[in-house]
Every structure is written in C-alpha cells, then in structure tokens.
Amino acid sequence: MTVEQNVLQQSKAQKHQQTFLNQLREITGINDIQVLQQALKDSNGNLELAVTFLTTKNAKVPQQEEATYYQTALPGNDRYISVGSQADTNVIDLTGDDKDDLQRAIALSLEESNRAFRETGITDEEQAISRVLEASIAENKASLKRTHPEVWSDSPNPYDRKRQDSCPVGLKNVGNTCWFSAVIQSLFNLLEFRRLVLNYSPPASAQDLPRNQKEHRNLPFMRELRYLFALLVGSKRKYVDPSRAVEILKDAFKSNDSQQQDVSEFTHKLLDWLEDAFQIKAEEERDGEKPKNPMVELFYGRFLAVGVLEGKKFENTEMFGQYPLQVNGFKDLHECLEAAMIEGEIESLHSENSGKSGQEHWFTELPPVLTFELSRFEFNQALGRPEKIHNKLEFPPILYLDRYMHKNREITRIKRDEIKRLKEYLTVLQQRLERYLSYGSGPKRFPLVDVLQYALEFASSKPVCTSPIDDIDASAPPSGTVTTQTIPSTTEQQGPSSSEIPSTSPVQRSVIHKPFTQSRIPPDLPMHPAPRHITEEELSVLEGCLHRWRTEVENDTRDLQESISRIHRTIELMYSDKSMVQVPYRLHAVLVHEGQANAGHYWAYIYDHHQRRWMKYNDISVTKSTWEELERDSFGGYRNASAYCLMYINDKEQFLIQEEFNKETGQMLLGMDTLPPDLKDYVKEDNKRFEKELEEWDAELAQKVQQEKLLASQTPRMPAPSSAPGEPEYLEQPSRTDLSKHLKEDSVRAITKALAEQEDGSPETVMQTAIKLEYARLLKLAQDDPPPECDYRLHHAVVYFMQNEAPKKIIERTLLEQFGDHNLSFDERCRNIMKVAQAKLEMIKPDEVNMEEYERWHQEYRNYRETTMYLMVGLELFQKKSYMEALLYLIYAYQNNKELLSKGLYRGHDEELISHYRRECLLKLNEHAAALFESGDDQEVNNGLIIMNELIVPCLPLLLVDETEEKDIAAVEDMRNRWCSYLGQEMEPNLQEKLTDFLPKLLDCSTEIKGFNDPPKLPSYSTHELCERYARIMLSLSRTPADGR
C-alpha cells in the first residue's frame, strides 16, 4: 500500500468516526467531545450501545465546558464536518505537544475505526445502516405475500401507471424507502449531477474483476443508479421501481434490526459511495496530475476556523459537505448560520488583553451545491427517547452568503457589532413600550391609554346621588319569586319587609319569571358606574388632565413603536448593500419529514428552474406545487411536518441546471436524446415491456367485451316487466319519467281539477289546464323554505329543475312526458289527456329542445337521488354503530355531493353535514382499531391494522385534499397522533415491528386519491318511501356539525 493510499484510507476512517460523533451529539444532546469519544470507545463503535451508555444515569459529564470551544478547531474534531471532511496540509496547529486524555481517546478511537475499516473495507456506520436496508427489502418481498392490499400496491390497469406526456417520473416506495425517493429525486433534478451519473463509465481495471470490496460494492451500485436515472429520464411509466438499487445497498451490509432510514444518514452514505466511485475513475485518468473528483468539486467546500483559548490563537482550515445547523432557539436560517459561525465570546480576537475564549468560522470556498442539515431531533433525558423539534424555522428562496465569507470578515464584524448595539437598544425600547402596553401592579394589566380613557369616561358620566342598591325594588327579587324576608338597606338600619308593603291591587298575582325581560336595566339607571359628587370645576380640571395625559401616552407609544420598526428595518437591511449580495444561492430542494423522531414519512419539494415552479415529489406522486404549500409543510410549527434538509445551488453557476445541447446542430437535447447509447437501449427495452402490458390489457378488455356481446346474443329477450309499486323511479325502471304510484296520483289529481274547471273543454284544453295546475303546485314547493327533514326536490324532478334554474323548455317537456305516460291509460278521461300529451311530444322539433341538455339535467337528477340514498343509508348505519359499513356509503355520498355542488348551490345536500358524519365515522373506526392494537392479541392486532390499512389510510387523502377544511385536517392529526403516541411506550417486539411497518403509510401526506371498492349497491325505494325514510333519519340526528368534532 502506498503512502498516499494509506493517508487517504486513514482520512476516510477518521471521517466516518467523526460522523458518528455528530450523530451521537444530535441524538443525546451532549456536546462534550470527551464524553462522546469515551462512549464510542466503550461501545466498540456501536452507535446504539453508545447512546445507551450516554443516556444512563452513570454517564460522566466533565466539569470544563470551555474545552469544547478549543477542541472544535482541532484536526480530529468534526463539529462542522459532515461528509468527506479532510484537513488541509497547511493547517496552523497551535496545540503543542500536550498529550492529554482527550487526545489519547481520539487516537484510540481512530485506531479501532481504522483497523475495522482495513479488515473489511466497511465501517461500523455502514454496517449499522444495513438494518434499515434489509428491513426495506424484507418489507418489499413480504408485501407480495400479504393478503391485504397495501396503499402503494400497483394498479392492475397499466393505464393508471402510464406517464402523462413529459410529466416527471415518480419512484415507488418499496417498503419504508420514502427517504430514498426524496434524496434521489433532489439529486436527479440537478442536471449537472444527472449528467455525471448518466455518463459515468466504470474504470477499465474494474471491468473484469473488482480489485477490492469497495469496488465490489460501489461499481454495481453506480450501474443500477445509472439505470434508475435513465428510467427517470425516458420511461413511459408514471413511476419506476428502485428495488435493484436498494438491493445493492442491502447486499453491502449485514444486520438484523429494523427501523426507518434517516435522510441525512443516507445522503452522507450516498455521496461517500459516489465520491469513491468517481475517485477510482479519476485516478485512472489523471495522467500524472492530481486527480479531480467531480463529486468533491460539486458538493464540498472549505471554511476557516479562527479562535482564541485563554489568549492563545489558533487557525484551521477544514473541508465540509453537508453543513449541520441547530434549529432550536432560532427563527430563521440566517440566525442558525450566525450561531453556527460564532461560538463563545470573541472579543479576544480583536483585543490582545482579553482572556475570553471563542472562535469564528468563515467560508473560504463554497461548493456549487450547498446542503444544510437541519437538526430537528433532540434526546429527552426525562423520557429516555429522542423527540422531534417542531419549532417554526423560516428560510428564503434566495440566500446571500456574503456575510459568512472570509474575504468579507472585516466588514461583517463591523456590521455584527452594529447589529448587536441596535438589538441592545431595541431591547430597551421594547421594555419601555411594554410598560405602556401592560400598565398596572396587579396580576391583570391593561394598556395605559385605555386606563386613562376609562378614567375619563367614568369622570364624564352623569353623577348619581344614591347608593347603587337604593333604587332596587325589594319586592321583586331577581329570582322572580315572592319572599317574606326583610332586605337590609345601606341607608337605614332595617327596611320594611316585603310583607309590610301595602298592595295597590285588590287581587294578589303570582310572579311570572321572564328570562329575557325581567333583568333589563331600567331606562333611568346609568349603564356604567359614575361619581356621586363632582363639581363642574373639578370635572373640567380632571378632563383636561386626562385628555392631556392620554395624548402624551399615545404620542409616546407611537414614537416607541416607530423607533422599534425603524430599528427592525435597519437590521433587516444591514446586509442589503451591493457589496453583500454578490454570492446568491437559490433554493433547489427541500426535504420534508412528517411524523415523530422514531417514525415518519419523507417527501421533497424541488424547484423546476426552467418552468419556474415548485414540484412536489412524494414517492409515486409528482404534482405541481407552490411556495405557499412549501412554506406550510417545511417551515414547521404547523402539524408535524418540517424541513429536514435544504439544498441550495449557486445561482451564478448556470452549468448546474443548464440543458445539454447537440454540439453539431446546436439544438437542445431532451428526453432520450440525453442518454448514452447503452442506457437508451435499456430504457427502450423497458418501454417495450410496458407497451406489451398495455397491449395485453387492451386485448383482455376486448376479449371481455366480445364475450359479453356473445352472451347477450345467446340470451333470449324477455318483455320488459311492468313497474311494480315501490321501485325507485330513477334507478331501475326504463321509462324516462319513471312514474311511480306517487307521481301517477299527482297527475290524476291535476287532471281531475282541470276537468272540474273545464267541464266542456276539449282534451287539449283540459291537458293545458292540468299542466298549469301541476306547474303551480310544483312552483310553490320549489319556493317554500321547508325544514331539513323535508326536501321537496325528492318529490319531483321539476322542483329540482326550478330551484337550479333549468331552461323552461326542459321543464315543459318533463311535464309533457309526465302527462303522456302510458300509466295514465286506465280510464277514458286520462287516456284522452295522455294521447294529447304524446301528440304534443311528437310535434316538438329537435331544434326546439336540446335533447343532450335534456338528458344531462335528468341524469343529474338521478345522481342527486342516488347521492341522497348513499347519505340516508350511511346515516342509518352510523346510528346503528355499524361504522365500517357506513363509511363507504358516506364516502360516496360526500364525493358525489361535492361534484353536484360544484355546479350549483341547490344541486346537492349540506356538505358540512356529510363531512361531519364521514369524519366521525373515521374517528370512531380509528379508536376501535387502536383499542384492538392495544389488546396485544395477535388476531385483534391484525384486525385493527386491517381496518387502518383498508379503510382509514385510503380515506386520509380525501380529508387532506381540501386545505380549507380545518376540521378534517385536525381529525387526521388526531388519528395520526393517536398512533404516534405508541412510539414512546414499551411493547412486545412483534407489535413494535408492526407499528414501524404501518406508521409510514399513516403519515404519508400524499393527497393522491387511491382506488376504492366499487360503490355499494343501493336498495330500491319509491318516491314516497324515499321521502319518508329521509325525513325520519334527518329528524333523528342526535347532533349537528355545529357541535364540533
């Protein structure tokens, strides 16, 4: 082994050991490097065991806290080094020859890490990650054997999986791999990174047989990553399966534990592997020069740490990849960066006499792609488990980094001092303002200007000359009853009792309690308390003083508020001058995590630089998004979702996002044209397989249609059965108007009245009169305002048409068909009317009534009645506590009703009513499933998870799709929190495994509507039965949506 290879290997081992330290610091919240090193050493590099050591009561915490400032600048420390950190050779080390316990601990830890790395080529961290990958693959394979469908199972119809035009391609979640999808999609959408991966060719020396275990691992992974990227470019599928790439990762590690992977861990490892793969290629092609690794050039930068410890200065240059930032205690990204760049008291950097310690960090070289790792997890010592930090943290779409650059450190220090002075002054002003806004010495405080106004109102009130209780009539106590007890007076030692008051009425009347009138204030009693005695002179002086004081306080308050606003504005604009906006970085991707520390779901928002819009990549779902949606899900403080990783790119480096052009023609290369020949062939083969799926599906459908036609031709035609009483008009019967007994009676009643009015009239005159009478009756029903249980729209289609302003021609033809129905041929009079109506129908020309429009209105009415039946049956089942059966009816009622209401306010039912009972049904099923899970019985636990997977989880997108429905969103949060609450509880390993498997599905924020079962079959009802049952269920509702959830 050469010296250069030995140094490189040592540096890599040191880097992985330092990454362990970062993870320990984040998980446990312990910042002392000595404690972390000792725990890592005692655990032999086992991360979980080290966490156990650190969180026990016997964990030793050193006394000296200041040592951490000094140690972070040492070459062996990685406070800010996340990936690929290597110390420069020109480091100025001022540590001397002091070999203390800390140095020995670092040396021993590095020696152990190096030895393990030399023996296997795989670090302890890599072995730890294998647990997650094995779990993902096992989950993927097990999903094929499950009897119950998973949320992300493929649709049998390949057209549901077909890519639409040039829409981005999604990645299938193959079992707790949403972290993989989020990271891969973020990197794939960096066009320069995409080109590097697609055009990567393995080194010639490794074509036949990999030289070592690292090549055996990295080169196959690069091959599968190229294939995956190629499919993302040119596949005809809506989403592709990344299992083969995940398989490579799984095969590289060996472990048995199961947990969900962490985005930052995976990103660390992915970039490490890519760096190694490109390093092999770079060394082969260097031609005597120092090899350049494109991954290092793209993702790694350098910073300079300068500091002082007790007057002793030090300076150190380090390489960094992902840059970790603490979230807790900060409101925006700049505050996080300021805190990360300055530690301790730094006056000693500018003064020779100060003995305080501290250090500053300055970027000397920024990478084209700058990734911030937001630390949103901390270890709760009391509960003994990690917890997620949900605090809100804002970050801008454009981030200017000039203030953190080493070349600007002098001007930045001046501005920081000025900001510090302004903030101190701001604190004083805010304290003064608070005294005006919260005036008083007691527990309750009020704005001083209001106190003065109240005093002025009191002084200006009309004086009263009596006690506030003197003018109260003792004979009419507030209770409204007669009493014989005496009521004492404040002006007399004893007043007359009520029994002694002479009655002016000859008859004693009982007192009637009037709750809305008895307690009214008499008109002569002042509304507010008032002074008993005040002279005009006193009032004049007092009003003058109070007016003047109030004006003074208002002016002082306004001046303070304006000064505070000016200072805030000055601080905001401190770095806005031209010299400090020369290093812009544009937000490229935001990786979001929803859930708790132990489980959750990841997705990514990625900026489309050419379309200038945000896209949301959520496993197989890729949808357009907005900055407002990104803010809501990424800033934190709202639900359990927040950004976990921010990827910024240098806005001046256009090569990162620039499309590729043909060198000969100068035309832009798109899609398949950007692929190398081998990948182009690979994608074409996959597309052929998918096209074959489509063809087979089409052939299968054609065969089914042919079989149905053949079966229909062989079935003897039977005469259509006559309509039986009780059948619903718009569900089963073939007639357009579908007259039931109910409507037939209405028609006969109208004809009878018309005949009474037109005794000698012709059949045509009688028919016109009958139609007018029926029209008037239906118009009255349409104009009435009935109670909720009486919906006249169910009585007749014309009522529905009138309320929704259907064209007059549609209403007229509907009434003609009602009176022209064959069911009216039971006697001579009605038969004559029927024939006239039929003749009128035949005389209507096609251009007089648009039959397509006519059909649409009647179809919509059928949909309305169908929706009513879904709602009615769902509510009946809900009241019987048959929640599983009720849910499907209520879901279809809500979906159909929403479509109806989109066309008009009176075309459907009360949306809030249906939403309320749909929500209640889900909440009750969720509680039932949770109770089954808590029982611990295997069968009941499985039944509970079946309820969740088959009923609850598929319904969540329906509740989340409308962001304005706050009650629905709150219900989803309640259901999720119910299951997340189990994370901190002790339970059997098999229950923990099932919970870990289930939670990512529950926490999936995708609003893509999954397929449901076929609509439930509705029973047959006549109009009379339908109206009666609808009225009965609406009257029996025990609560309304206004009661809340």
CSV table of C-alpha atoms in Angstrom, one decimal, residues 247-611:
chain,number,residue,atom,x,y,z
A,247,GLU,CA,-30.9,-4.4,-3.2
A,248,ILE,CA,-27.3,-3.4,-3.9
A,249,LEU,CA,-27.2,-1.3,-0.7
A,250,LYS,CA,-28.7,-4.2,1.3
A,251,ASP,CA,-26.2,-6.7,0.0
A,252,ALA,CA,-23.3,-4.5,1.1
A,253,PHE,CA,-24.3,-4.6,4.8
A,254,LYS,CA,-25.4,-7.4,7.2
A,255,SER,CA,-27.6,-6.8,10.2
A,256,ASN,CA,-31.0,-7.8,11.6
A,257,ASP,CA,-32.6,-4.8,13.2
A,258,SER,CA,-35.4,-2.9,11.6
A,259,GLN,CA,-36.1,0.9,11.5
A,260,GLN,CA,-36.7,3.6,9.0
A,261,GLN,CA,-33.7,5.2,7.4
A,262,ASP,CA,-32.7,8.8,8.0
A,263,VAL,CA,-32.3,11.2,5.2
A,264,SER,CA,-29.1,12.8,6.4
A,265,GLU,CA,-27.5,9.4,7.0
A,266,PHE,CA,-28.4,8.1,3.6
A,267,THR,CA,-27.2,11.3,1.9
A,268,HIS,CA,-23.9,11.0,3.7
A,269,LYS,CA,-23.5,7.5,2.6
A,270,LEU,CA,-24.7,8.1,-1.0
A,271,LEU,CA,-22.2,10.9,-1.5
A,272,ASP,CA,-19.5,8.8,0.0
A,273,TRP,CA,-20.1,6.0,-2.4
A,274,LEU,CA,-20.3,8.3,-5.3
A,275,GLU,CA,-17.1,10.0,-4.3
A,276,ASP,CA,-15.4,6.6,-4.0
A,277,ALA,CA,-16.7,5.5,-7.4
A,278,PHE,CA,-15.6,8.7,-9.2
A,279,GLN,CA,-12.2,8.7,-7.3
A,280,ILE,CA,-11.4,5.3,-8.9
A,281,LYS,CA,-12.2,6.7,-12.3
A,282,ALA,CA,-10.3,9.9,-11.6
A,283,GLU,CA,-7.1,8.1,-10.5
A,284,GLU,CA,-7.2,6.0,-13.7
A,285,GLU,CA,-7.4,9.1,-15.9
A,286,ARG,CA,-5.2,11.6,-14.1
A,287,ASP,CA,-2.1,11.3,-16.4
A,288,GLY,CA,0.4,12.3,-13.6
A,289,GLU,CA,-1.7,15.2,-12.4
A,290,LYS,CA,-3.6,15.3,-9.1
A,291,PRO,CA,-7.0,13.6,-9.8
A,292,LYS,CA,-10.1,15.8,-9.7
A,293,ASN,CA,-13.2,14.2,-8.2
A,294,PRO,CA,-16.4,15.7,-9.7
A,295,MET,CA,-18.3,14.8,-6.6
A,296,VAL,CA,-15.9,16.7,-4.4
A,297,GLU,CA,-15.9,19.6,-6.8
A,298,LEU,CA,-19.7,19.7,-6.7
A,299,PHE,CA,-20.6,19.1,-3.0
A,300,TYR,CA,-17.6,20.0,-0.9
A,301,GLY,CA,-16.4,23.4,0.3
A,302,ARG,CA,-13.9,24.8,2.9
A,303,PHE,CA,-14.1,27.0,5.9
A,304,LEU,CA,-11.5,28.6,8.1
A,305,ALA,CA,-11.9,28.4,11.9
A,306,VAL,CA,-10.1,31.1,13.8
A,307,GLY,CA,-10.2,31.2,17.6
A,308,VAL,CA,-8.6,32.0,20.9
A,309,LEU,CA,-8.4,30.0,24.1
A,310,GLU,CA,-7.1,32.0,27.1
A,311,GLY,CA,-5.2,34.3,24.8
A,312,LYS,CA,-3.8,31.5,22.6
A,313,LYS,CA,-4.8,32.0,19.0
A,314,PHE,CA,-5.4,29.1,16.6
A,315,GLU,CA,-6.4,28.8,12.9
A,316,ASN,CA,-7.6,25.8,11.0
A,317,THR,CA,-8.9,25.1,7.5
A,318,GLU,CA,-11.4,22.3,7.1
A,319,MET,CA,-13.4,20.7,4.2
A,320,PHE,CA,-17.1,20.2,4.7
A,321,GLY,CA,-20.0,18.6,2.8
A,322,GLN,CA,-23.4,18.7,4.4
A,323,TYR,CA,-23.4,21.6,6.9
A,324,PRO,CA,-25.3,20.9,10.2
A,325,LEU,CA,-27.4,23.6,11.8
A,326,GLN,CA,-29.2,23.7,15.1
A,327,VAL,CA,-32.9,24.7,14.8
A,328,ASN,CA,-33.9,25.0,18.5
A,329,GLY,CA,-34.0,28.6,19.6
A,330,PHE,CA,-33.8,30.3,16.2
A,331,LYS,CA,-36.4,31.8,14.0
A,332,ASP,CA,-34.8,31.8,10.5
A,333,LEU,CA,-31.9,30.3,8.6
A,334,HIS,CA,-29.6,33.3,9.0
A,335,GLU,CA,-29.9,33.1,12.8
A,336,CYS,CA,-28.9,29.4,12.6
A,337,LEU,CA,-25.9,30.3,10.4
A,338,GLU,CA,-24.9,33.2,12.7
A,339,ALA,CA,-24.9,30.9,15.7
A,340,ALA,CA,-23.0,28.2,13.8
A,341,MET,CA,-20.3,30.6,12.7
A,342,ILE,CA,-19.7,32.2,16.1
A,343,GLU,CA,-19.1,30.3,19.3
A,344,GLY,CA,-18.3,31.8,22.7
A,345,GLU,CA,-17.1,35.3,23.5
A,346,ILE,CA,-15.0,36.5,20.6
A,347,GLU,CA,-13.7,39.9,21.9
A,348,SER,CA,-10.2,38.3,22.3
A,349,LEU,CA,-9.9,38.0,18.5
A,350,HIS,CA,-9.8,41.8,18.4
A,351,SER,CA,-8.1,42.6,21.7
A,352,GLU,CA,-4.7,41.4,22.9
A,353,ASN,CA,-5.6,41.7,26.6
A,354,SER,CA,-8.8,39.8,26.9
A,355,GLY,CA,-8.7,36.3,28.3
A,356,LYS,CA,-12.1,35.1,27.0
A,357,SER,CA,-12.4,32.2,24.6
A,358,GLY,CA,-14.2,31.7,21.4
A,359,GLN,CA,-14.0,31.1,17.7
A,360,GLU,CA,-15.4,32.2,14.4
A,361,HIS,CA,-15.9,30.3,11.2
A,362,TRP,CA,-15.6,31.8,7.7
A,363,PHE,CA,-16.3,30.1,4.4
A,364,THR,CA,-13.2,30.3,2.2
A,365,GLU,CA,-14.7,28.2,-0.7
A,366,LEU,CA,-18.3,27.4,-1.2
A,367,PRO,CA,-19.5,24.3,-3.1
A,368,PRO,CA,-21.8,24.8,-6.1
A,369,VAL,CA,-24.3,22.7,-4.3
A,370,LEU,CA,-24.6,23.7,-0.6
A,371,THR,CA,-26.7,21.4,1.6
A,372,PHE,CA,-27.8,22.4,5.1
A,373,GLU,CA,-28.7,19.6,7.5
A,374,LEU,CA,-31.3,20.9,10.0
A,375,SER,CA,-31.0,19.2,13.4
A,376,ARG,CA,-34.7,18.7,14.4
A,377,PHE,CA,-34.2,15.9,16.9
A,378,GLU,CA,-33.0,16.1,20.5
A,379,PHE,CA,-32.8,13.5,23.2
A,380,ASN,CA,-35.3,13.9,26.0
A,381,GLN,CA,-33.4,12.8,29.2
A,382,ALA,CA,-36.6,12.6,31.2
A,383,LEU,CA,-38.5,10.3,28.8
A,384,GLY,CA,-35.3,8.5,27.7
A,385,ARG,CA,-36.1,8.8,23.9
A,386,PRO,CA,-35.4,11.2,21.0
A,387,GLU,CA,-38.0,13.8,20.2
A,388,LYS,CA,-38.6,15.9,17.2
A,389,ILE,CA,-38.4,19.7,17.3
A,390,HIS,CA,-41.5,21.2,15.6
A,391,ASN,CA,-40.5,24.8,16.0
A,392,LYS,CA,-41.0,27.1,13.1
A,393,LEU,CA,-37.9,28.0,11.1
A,394,GLU,CA,-38.1,30.2,8.0
A,395,PHE,CA,-35.7,30.1,5.1
A,396,PRO,CA,-35.6,32.2,1.9
A,397,PRO,CA,-35.8,31.2,-1.7
A,398,ILE,CA,-32.6,33.2,-2.3
A,399,LEU,CA,-29.9,33.1,0.3
A,400,TYR,CA,-27.0,35.6,0.2
A,401,LEU,CA,-23.9,34.2,1.9
A,402,ASP,CA,-21.6,37.2,1.5
A,403,ARG,CA,-21.6,37.9,5.3
A,404,TYR,CA,-20.1,34.5,6.0
A,405,MET,CA,-17.3,34.7,3.5
A,406,HIS,CA,-13.7,35.1,4.8
A,407,LYS,CA,-13.0,37.9,2.3
A,408,ASN,CA,-15.8,39.9,3.9
A,409,ARG,CA,-14.9,39.2,7.5
A,410,GLU,CA,-13.8,42.7,8.4
A,411,ILE,CA,-17.0,44.4,7.2
A,412,THR,CA,-19.1,41.6,8.6
A,413,ARG,CA,-17.6,42.1,12.0
A,414,ILE,CA,-18.4,45.8,11.9
A,415,LYS,CA,-22.0,45.0,10.9
A,416,ARG,CA,-22.3,42.4,13.6
A,417,ASP,CA,-21.2,44.9,16.2
A,418,GLU,CA,-23.7,47.4,14.9
A,419,ILE,CA,-26.5,44.8,14.9
A,420,LYS,CA,-25.5,43.9,18.5
A,421,ARG,CA,-25.7,47.6,19.5
A,422,LEU,CA,-29.0,48.0,17.8
A,423,LYS,CA,-30.5,44.9,19.4
A,424,GLU,CA,-29.4,46.1,22.8
A,425,TYR,CA,-31.1,49.5,22.1
A,426,LEU,CA,-34.1,47.6,20.7
A,427,THR,CA,-34.5,45.6,24.0
A,428,VAL,CA,-34.6,48.8,26.0
A,429,LEU,CA,-37.2,50.3,23.7
A,430,GLN,CA,-39.3,47.2,23.8
A,431,GLN,CA,-39.2,47.1,27.6
A,432,ARG,CA,-40.3,50.7,27.7
A,433,LEU,CA,-43.1,50.0,25.3
A,434,GLU,CA,-44.2,47.1,27.4
A,435,ARG,CA,-44.7,49.4,30.4
A,436,TYR,CA,-47.1,51.4,28.3
A,437,LEU,CA,-49.0,48.4,26.9
A,438,SER,CA,-49.2,46.5,30.2
A,439,TYR,CA,-49.8,49.1,32.9
A,440,GLY,CA,-50.5,48.2,36.5
A,441,SER,CA,-49.1,46.5,39.5
A,442,GLY,CA,-51.5,43.6,39.9
A,443,PRO,CA,-51.9,40.3,38.0
A,444,LYS,CA,-54.1,41.9,35.4
A,445,ARG,CA,-52.6,44.7,33.3
A,446,PHE,CA,-54.0,47.0,30.6
A,447,PRO,CA,-52.7,49.5,28.1
A,448,LEU,CA,-52.2,52.8,29.8
A,449,VAL,CA,-54.0,54.7,27.1
A,450,ASP,CA,-57.1,52.6,27.8
A,451,VAL,CA,-56.8,53.1,31.6
A,452,LEU,CA,-56.8,56.9,31.0
A,453,GLN,CA,-59.7,56.6,28.7
A,454,TYR,CA,-61.7,54.6,31.2
A,455,ALA,CA,-61.0,57.1,33.9
A,456,LEU,CA,-62.1,59.9,31.6
A,457,GLU,CA,-65.4,58.0,30.8
A,458,PHE,CA,-66.0,57.5,34.5
A,459,ALA,CA,-65.4,61.1,35.3
A,460,SER,CA,-67.7,62.3,32.5
A,461,SER,CA,-70.6,60.0,33.4
A,462,LYS,CA,-73.7,61.6,34.8
A,463,PRO,CA,-73.4,61.9,38.6
A,464,VAL,CA,-75.8,59.9,40.8
A,465,CYS,CA,-76.9,60.8,44.3
A,466,THR,CA,-77.9,57.4,45.6
A,467,SER,CA,-76.3,54.1,46.5
A,468,PRO,CA,-76.2,51.6,43.7
A,469,ILE,CA,-78.6,49.4,45.6
A,470,ASP,CA,-81.0,52.0,47.0
A,471,ASP,CA,-83.3,52.1,43.9
A,472,ILE,CA,-83.7,48.3,43.6
A,473,ASP,CA,-87.3,47.2,44.2
A,474,ALA,CA,-87.1,44.9,47.2
A,475,SER,CA,-90.5,43.4,46.3
A,476,ALA,CA,-89.2,41.9,43.1
A,477,PRO,CA,-86.1,39.8,43.9
A,478,PRO,CA,-84.0,38.6,40.9
A,479,SER,CA,-85.3,35.1,41.3
A,480,GLY,CA,-88.8,36.2,40.3
A,481,THR,CA,-90.4,34.7,43.5
A,482,VAL,CA,-92.1,36.4,46.4
A,483,THR,CA,-90.2,36.4,49.7
A,484,THR,CA,-91.2,37.4,53.2
A,485,GLN,CA,-87.6,38.1,54.4
A,486,THR,CA,-86.5,41.6,55.1
A,487,ILE,CA,-83.9,43.2,52.8
A,488,PRO,CA,-81.4,45.4,54.7
A,489,SER,CA,-80.6,48.9,53.4
A,490,THR,CA,-77.3,50.7,53.3
A,491,THR,CA,-79.0,53.9,54.4
A,492,GLU,CA,-81.2,52.6,57.1
A,493,GLN,CA,-80.6,50.0,59.9
A,494,GLN,CA,-83.6,48.0,58.8
A,495,GLY,CA,-86.0,48.5,55.9
A,496,PRO,CA,-89.6,47.3,55.7
A,497,SER,CA,-90.2,43.7,54.8
A,498,SER,CA,-92.0,42.8,51.6
A,499,SER,CA,-95.0,41.6,53.5
A,500,GLU,CA,-95.4,45.1,55.1
A,501,ILE,CA,-95.6,46.9,51.7
A,502,PRO,CA,-99.2,47.8,51.0
A,503,SER,CA,-100.7,46.2,48.0
A,504,THR,CA,-102.3,48.5,45.4
A,505,SER,CA,-104.0,45.6,43.7
A,506,PRO,CA,-107.1,44.0,45.1
A,507,VAL,CA,-106.0,40.6,43.8
A,508,GLN,CA,-102.6,39.0,44.7
A,509,ARG,CA,-101.0,38.0,41.4
A,510,SER,CA,-98.3,35.3,41.1
A,511,VAL,CA,-95.0,36.4,39.8
A,512,ILE,CA,-94.1,35.2,36.3
A,513,HIS,CA,-90.4,34.7,35.5
A,514,LYS,CA,-89.5,36.4,32.2
A,515,PRO,CA,-85.9,35.5,31.5
A,516,PHE,CA,-85.5,37.9,28.5
A,517,THR,CA,-87.3,40.9,30.0
A,518,GLN,CA,-87.1,40.8,33.8
A,519,SER,CA,-83.3,41.5,34.1
A,520,ARG,CA,-83.4,44.5,31.8
A,521,ILE,CA,-81.8,47.7,33.2
A,522,PRO,CA,-84.3,50.4,33.9
A,523,PRO,CA,-84.0,53.3,31.4
A,524,ASP,CA,-83.1,55.8,34.1
A,525,LEU,CA,-80.2,53.8,35.5
A,526,PRO,CA,-76.8,54.7,34.1
A,527,MET,CA,-75.0,52.0,32.0
A,528,HIS,CA,-71.7,52.4,33.9
A,529,PRO,CA,-70.7,53.4,37.4
A,530,ALA,CA,-70.5,57.2,37.9
A,531,PRO,CA,-69.1,59.6,40.5
A,532,ARG,CA,-71.6,60.5,43.3
A,533,HIS,CA,-70.4,64.1,43.7
A,534,ILE,CA,-68.3,66.1,41.3
A,535,THR,CA,-68.3,69.9,40.6
A,536,GLU,CA,-68.1,71.4,37.2
A,537,GLU,CA,-64.7,72.9,38.1
A,538,GLU,CA,-63.4,69.6,39.3
A,539,LEU,CA,-64.7,67.8,36.2
A,540,SER,CA,-63.1,70.5,33.9
A,541,VAL,CA,-59.7,70.2,35.6
A,542,LEU,CA,-59.8,66.4,35.6
A,543,GLU,CA,-61.0,66.1,32.0
A,544,GLY,CA,-58.2,68.5,30.9
A,545,CYS,CA,-55.5,66.5,32.7
A,546,LEU,CA,-56.8,63.1,31.4
A,547,HIS,CA,-57.1,64.4,27.8
A,548,ARG,CA,-53.6,65.7,28.0
A,549,TRP,CA,-52.1,62.6,29.6
A,550,ARG,CA,-53.9,60.4,27.1
A,551,THR,CA,-52.5,62.4,24.2
A,552,GLU,CA,-49.0,62.3,25.7
A,553,VAL,CA,-49.2,58.5,26.2
A,554,GLU,CA,-50.5,58.0,22.7
A,555,ASN,CA,-47.6,60.0,21.3
A,556,ASP,CA,-45.0,58.2,23.4
A,557,THR,CA,-46.4,54.8,22.4
A,558,ARG,CA,-46.4,55.8,18.7
A,559,ASP,CA,-42.9,57.1,18.9
A,560,LEU,CA,-41.7,53.9,20.6
A,561,GLN,CA,-43.4,51.7,18.0
A,562,GLU,CA,-42.0,53.8,15.1
A,563,SER,CA,-38.5,53.6,16.6
A,564,ILE,CA,-38.8,49.8,17.1
A,565,SER,CA,-40.0,49.4,13.5
A,566,ARG,CA,-37.1,51.6,12.2
A,567,ILE,CA,-34.5,49.5,14.1
A,568,HIS,CA,-36.1,46.3,12.8
A,569,ARG,CA,-35.9,47.6,9.3
A,570,THR,CA,-32.3,48.8,9.8
A,571,ILE,CA,-31.3,45.3,11.0
A,572,GLU,CA,-33.1,43.7,8.0
A,573,LEU,CA,-31.3,45.9,5.5
A,574,MET,CA,-27.9,45.7,7.2
A,575,TYR,CA,-26.6,43.2,4.6
A,576,SER,CA,-28.6,44.6,1.6
A,577,ASP,CA,-25.9,46.9,0.2
A,578,LYS,CA,-24.5,45.8,-3.1
A,579,SER,CA,-21.2,44.5,-1.7
A,580,MET,CA,-23.1,42.0,0.4
A,581,VAL,CA,-25.4,40.5,-2.3
A,582,GLN,CA,-22.7,39.1,-4.6
A,583,VAL,CA,-22.9,35.4,-3.5
A,584,PRO,CA,-26.5,34.3,-4.2
A,585,TYR,CA,-27.6,30.7,-3.6
A,586,ARG,CA,-31.0,29.6,-4.9
A,587,LEU,CA,-33.1,27.1,-3.0
A,588,HIS,CA,-33.2,23.9,-5.2
A,589,ALA,CA,-34.8,21.3,-3.0
A,590,VAL,CA,-36.4,20.9,0.4
A,591,LEU,CA,-36.6,17.5,2.0
A,592,VAL,CA,-39.6,17.4,4.4
A,593,HIS,CA,-40.2,15.0,7.3
A,594,GLU,CA,-43.6,14.4,8.8
A,595,GLY,CA,-44.0,12.4,12.0
A,596,GLN,CA,-42.1,11.9,15.2
A,597,ALA,CA,-38.5,11.1,15.9
A,598,ASN,CA,-39.0,7.3,15.7
A,599,ALA,CA,-41.1,7.2,12.6
A,600,GLY,CA,-42.5,9.3,9.8
A,601,HIS,CA,-42.6,10.0,6.1
A,602,TYR,CA,-40.3,11.9,3.8
A,603,TRP,CA,-41.0,13.8,0.6
A,604,ALA,CA,-39.3,16.6,-1.4
A,605,TYR,CA,-40.2,19.9,-2.9
A,606,ILE,CA,-37.9,20.6,-5.9
A,607,TYR,CA,-37.7,23.7,-8.0
A,608,ASP,CA,-38.1,23.4,-11.7
A,609,HIS,CA,-35.7,26.1,-12.8
A,610,HIS,CA,-36.9,26.1,-16.4
A,611,GLN,CA,-40.7,26.1,-15.7
